[in-house]
XYZ file of C-alpha atoms in Angstrom:
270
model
C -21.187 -37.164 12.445
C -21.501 -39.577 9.529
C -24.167 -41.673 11.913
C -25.913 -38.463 12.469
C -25.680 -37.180 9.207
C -27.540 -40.668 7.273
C -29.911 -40.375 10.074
C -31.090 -37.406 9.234
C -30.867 -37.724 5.658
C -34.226 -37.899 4.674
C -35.294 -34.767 6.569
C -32.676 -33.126 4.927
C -33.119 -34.045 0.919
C -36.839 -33.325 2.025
C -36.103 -29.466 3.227
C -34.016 -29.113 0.333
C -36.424 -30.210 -1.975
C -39.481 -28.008 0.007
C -37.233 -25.157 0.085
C -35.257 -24.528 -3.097
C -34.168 -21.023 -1.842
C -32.960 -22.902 1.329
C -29.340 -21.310 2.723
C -28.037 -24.657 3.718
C -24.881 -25.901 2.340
C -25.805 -28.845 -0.140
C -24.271 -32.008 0.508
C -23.328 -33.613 -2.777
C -22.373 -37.117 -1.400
C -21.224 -38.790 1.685
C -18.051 -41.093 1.134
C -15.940 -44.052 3.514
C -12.427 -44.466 2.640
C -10.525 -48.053 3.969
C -6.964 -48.070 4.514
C -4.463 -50.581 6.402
C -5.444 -54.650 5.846
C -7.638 -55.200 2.622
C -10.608 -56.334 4.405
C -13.639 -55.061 6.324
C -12.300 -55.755 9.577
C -9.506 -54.362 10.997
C -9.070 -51.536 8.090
C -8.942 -48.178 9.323
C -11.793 -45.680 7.868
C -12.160 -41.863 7.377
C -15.787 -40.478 6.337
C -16.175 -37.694 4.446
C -18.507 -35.407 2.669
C -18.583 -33.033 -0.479
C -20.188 -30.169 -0.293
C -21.202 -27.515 -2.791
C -18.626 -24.367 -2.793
C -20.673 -20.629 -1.329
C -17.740 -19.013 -2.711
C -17.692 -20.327 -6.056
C -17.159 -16.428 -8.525
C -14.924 -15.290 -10.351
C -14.425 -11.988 -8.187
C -12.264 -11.494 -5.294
C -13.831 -12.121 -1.837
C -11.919 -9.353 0.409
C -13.662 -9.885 3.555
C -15.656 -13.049 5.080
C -17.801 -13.761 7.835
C -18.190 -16.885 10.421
C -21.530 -15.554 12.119
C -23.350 -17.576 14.832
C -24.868 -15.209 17.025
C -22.655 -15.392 20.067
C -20.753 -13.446 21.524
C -18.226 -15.134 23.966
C -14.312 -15.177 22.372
C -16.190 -14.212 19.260
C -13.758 -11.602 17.839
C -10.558 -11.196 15.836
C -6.964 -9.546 16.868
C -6.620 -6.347 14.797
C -3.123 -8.059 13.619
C -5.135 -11.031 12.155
C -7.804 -8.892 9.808
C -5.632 -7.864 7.225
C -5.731 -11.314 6.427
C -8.654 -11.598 3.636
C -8.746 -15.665 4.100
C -9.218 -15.216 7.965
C -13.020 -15.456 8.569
C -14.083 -12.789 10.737
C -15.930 -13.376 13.443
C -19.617 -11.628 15.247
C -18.319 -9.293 17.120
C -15.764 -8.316 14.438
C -19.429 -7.287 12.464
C -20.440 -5.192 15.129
C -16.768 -3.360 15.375
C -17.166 -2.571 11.980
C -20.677 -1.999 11.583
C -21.168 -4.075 8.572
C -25.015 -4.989 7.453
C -26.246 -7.165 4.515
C -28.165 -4.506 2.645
C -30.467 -6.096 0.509
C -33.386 -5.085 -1.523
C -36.472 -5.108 -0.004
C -37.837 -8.581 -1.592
C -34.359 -10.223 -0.984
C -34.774 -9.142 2.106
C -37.890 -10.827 2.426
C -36.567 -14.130 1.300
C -33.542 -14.065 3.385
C -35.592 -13.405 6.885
C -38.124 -15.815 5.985
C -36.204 -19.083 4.271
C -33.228 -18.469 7.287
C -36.105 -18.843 9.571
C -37.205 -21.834 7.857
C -33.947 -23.343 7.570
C -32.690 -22.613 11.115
C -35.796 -23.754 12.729
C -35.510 -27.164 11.046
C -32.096 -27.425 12.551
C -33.432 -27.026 16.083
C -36.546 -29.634 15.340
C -33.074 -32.310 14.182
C -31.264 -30.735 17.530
C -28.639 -29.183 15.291
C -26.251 -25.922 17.211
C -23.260 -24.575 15.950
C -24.248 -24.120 12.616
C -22.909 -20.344 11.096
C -23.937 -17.927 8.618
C -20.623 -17.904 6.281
C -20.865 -14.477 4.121
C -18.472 -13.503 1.597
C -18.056 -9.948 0.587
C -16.688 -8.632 -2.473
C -17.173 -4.282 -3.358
C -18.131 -3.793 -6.563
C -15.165 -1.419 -8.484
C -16.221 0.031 -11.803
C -19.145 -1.460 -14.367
C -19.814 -5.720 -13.508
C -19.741 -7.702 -16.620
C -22.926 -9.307 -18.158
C -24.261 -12.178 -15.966
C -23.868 -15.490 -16.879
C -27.316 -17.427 -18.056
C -28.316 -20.423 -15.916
C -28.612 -24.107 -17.005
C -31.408 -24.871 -18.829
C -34.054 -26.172 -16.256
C -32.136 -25.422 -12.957
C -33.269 -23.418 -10.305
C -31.072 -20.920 -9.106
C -32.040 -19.712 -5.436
C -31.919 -16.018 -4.644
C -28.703 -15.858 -3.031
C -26.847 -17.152 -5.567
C -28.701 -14.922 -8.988
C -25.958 -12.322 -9.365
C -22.160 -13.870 -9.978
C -22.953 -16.247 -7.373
C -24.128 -14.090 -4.970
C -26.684 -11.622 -4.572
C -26.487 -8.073 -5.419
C -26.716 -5.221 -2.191
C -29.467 -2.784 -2.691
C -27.504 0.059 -3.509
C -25.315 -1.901 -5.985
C -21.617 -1.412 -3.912
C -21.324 -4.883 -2.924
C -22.101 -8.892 -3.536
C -22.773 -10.873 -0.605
C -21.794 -14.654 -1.089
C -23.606 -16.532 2.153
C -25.068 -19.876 3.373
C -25.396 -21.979 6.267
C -22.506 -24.178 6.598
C -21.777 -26.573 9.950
C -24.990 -28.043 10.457
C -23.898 -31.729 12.029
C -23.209 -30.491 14.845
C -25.441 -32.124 17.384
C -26.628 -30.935 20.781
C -26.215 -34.203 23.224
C -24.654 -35.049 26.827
C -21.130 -33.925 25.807
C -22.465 -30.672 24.970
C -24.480 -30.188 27.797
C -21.301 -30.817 29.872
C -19.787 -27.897 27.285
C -22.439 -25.709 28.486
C -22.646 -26.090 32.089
C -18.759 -25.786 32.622
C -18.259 -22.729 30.259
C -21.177 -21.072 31.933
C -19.049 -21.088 35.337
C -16.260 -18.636 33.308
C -17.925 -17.032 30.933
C -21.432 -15.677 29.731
C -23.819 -18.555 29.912
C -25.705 -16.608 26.699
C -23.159 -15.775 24.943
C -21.166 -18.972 24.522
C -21.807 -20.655 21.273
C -22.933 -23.846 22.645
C -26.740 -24.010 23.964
C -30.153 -25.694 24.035
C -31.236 -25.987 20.243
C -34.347 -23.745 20.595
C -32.087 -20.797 22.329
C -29.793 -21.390 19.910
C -31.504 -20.759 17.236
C -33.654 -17.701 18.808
C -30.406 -16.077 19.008
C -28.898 -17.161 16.099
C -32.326 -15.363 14.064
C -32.405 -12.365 16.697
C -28.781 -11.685 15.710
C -29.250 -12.697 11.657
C -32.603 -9.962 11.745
C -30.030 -7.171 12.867
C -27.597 -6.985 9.852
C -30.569 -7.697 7.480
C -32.634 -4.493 9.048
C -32.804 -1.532 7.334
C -33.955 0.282 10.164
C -31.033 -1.204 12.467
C -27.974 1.669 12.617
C -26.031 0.145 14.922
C -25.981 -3.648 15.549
C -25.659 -4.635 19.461
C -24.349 -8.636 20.872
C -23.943 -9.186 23.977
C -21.598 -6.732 26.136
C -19.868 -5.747 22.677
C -15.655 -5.945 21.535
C -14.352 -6.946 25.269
C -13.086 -3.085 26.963
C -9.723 -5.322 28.000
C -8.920 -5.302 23.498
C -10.517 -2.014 23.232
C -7.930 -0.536 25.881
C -5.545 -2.706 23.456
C -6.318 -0.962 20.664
C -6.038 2.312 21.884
C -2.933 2.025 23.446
C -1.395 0.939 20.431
C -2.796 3.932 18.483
C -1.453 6.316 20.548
C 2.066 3.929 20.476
C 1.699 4.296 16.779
C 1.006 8.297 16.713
C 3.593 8.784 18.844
C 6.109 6.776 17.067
C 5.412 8.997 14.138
C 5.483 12.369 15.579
C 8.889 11.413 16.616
C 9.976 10.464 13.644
C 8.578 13.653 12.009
C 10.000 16.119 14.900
C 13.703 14.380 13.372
C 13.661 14.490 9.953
C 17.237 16.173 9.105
C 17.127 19.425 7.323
C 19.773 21.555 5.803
C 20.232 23.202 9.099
C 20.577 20.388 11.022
C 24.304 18.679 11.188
C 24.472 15.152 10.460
């Protein structure tokens, strides 16, 4: 990825600069580390990269998002949500229904500028990227926002506590576009054409760049609609965890009616 990544480096700082309300995750430097024999050959080396923090508030973030569009293994296990550092997953969204209601010129900038953004990952053959959105609910009166540096831009998305503000004031969404070095090549090709045998050949995350970023929009457009009530991928939860679910309701219910039908009284001997 580090081959890829300088490759494409130029493009990048050029977006960023073009598009200062751009999504992406900024990369804030690109770094080698040698280990093993002090020299240049031999030496063992790990590349890595520092990248600006989407989550960097002061409130709590009580529910996040990993959301690429697809649909294929795309969910969480009931037992695993409760856990507020699990990132939830797209179908998890549409099981709970939950939009990113923004005003209508945030709106405006968030459809437009994650067009922009995710069709300049498909022209660098870039899949896999995600939307990563971090929700906090807004409980009692928010304190006064803090002032930006002197001379720096702050985009849209990141104006209100590091966020941005829902339309009806309940929540902050905290969001950008984080795996994009991810690129689409032979090995993923391969990816493609054997998970298409077993599974949904649309709904598995890996695809041609272009599809995957038609669906990766088509999908975004949904929780950012208004008009949208009740937001559809793919074939929905799988029926197989549905029937889960249900059958450990009524396990649940029936555990407690039992334990309600003996409760000892006065009457009853011990």
């Amino acid at each position: 990825e580090h081959r890829f990544f300088r490759k494409i480096l130029a493009k990048y700082y050029s977006h960023i600069v073009t598009n200062p309300d751009t999504l992406l995750v900024r990369f804030l430097g690109a770094h080698q580390i040698r280990f093993g024999r002090h020299s240049k050959f031999g030496s063992k080396r790990i590349y890595f990269v520092v990248m600006g923090n989407l989550f960097d508030t002061p409130f709590k973030i009580e529910r996040r998002f990993d959301l690429k569009g697809s649909w294929a293994g795309r969910f969480t296990p009931d037992a695993k949500r409760g856990d507020i550092t699990c990132a939830l997953k797209d179908l998890d969204v549409v099981d709970l229904n939950q939009h990113i209601r923004l005003s209508a010129e945030n709106r405006r900038l968030f459809d437009t500028q994650l067009e922009r953004d995710s069709q300049f990952l498909a022209s660098c053959g870039i899949i896999d990227y995600s939307l990563l959105l971090g929700i906090h609910t807004v409980a009692g009166e928010l304190p006064p926002a803090q002032p930006p540096a002197y001379g720096r831009y702050v985009p849209f998305w990141q104006r209100d506590w590091g966020g941005v503000l829902s339309e009806d004031k309940t929540q902050i969404y905290f969001m950008g576009v984080i795996d994009i070095l991810i690129r689409f090549n032979a090995r993923k090709l391969g990816e493609l054409a054997i998970k298409s045998v077993y599974d949904d050949r649309k709904g598995v995350s890996v695809q041609f760049p272009q599809n995957y970023q038609k669906r990766f929009m088509a999908f975004m457009l949904q929780l950012s609609d208004p008009e949208v009530k009740e937001i559809k991928l793919g074939h929905g939860v799988p029926k197989k965890y549905l029937k889960q679910r249900e059958q450990r309701a009524l396990e649940e219910k029936e555990s407690r009616e039992s334990k309600v039908q003996h409760v000892p009284t006065m009457d009853t001997p011990q």
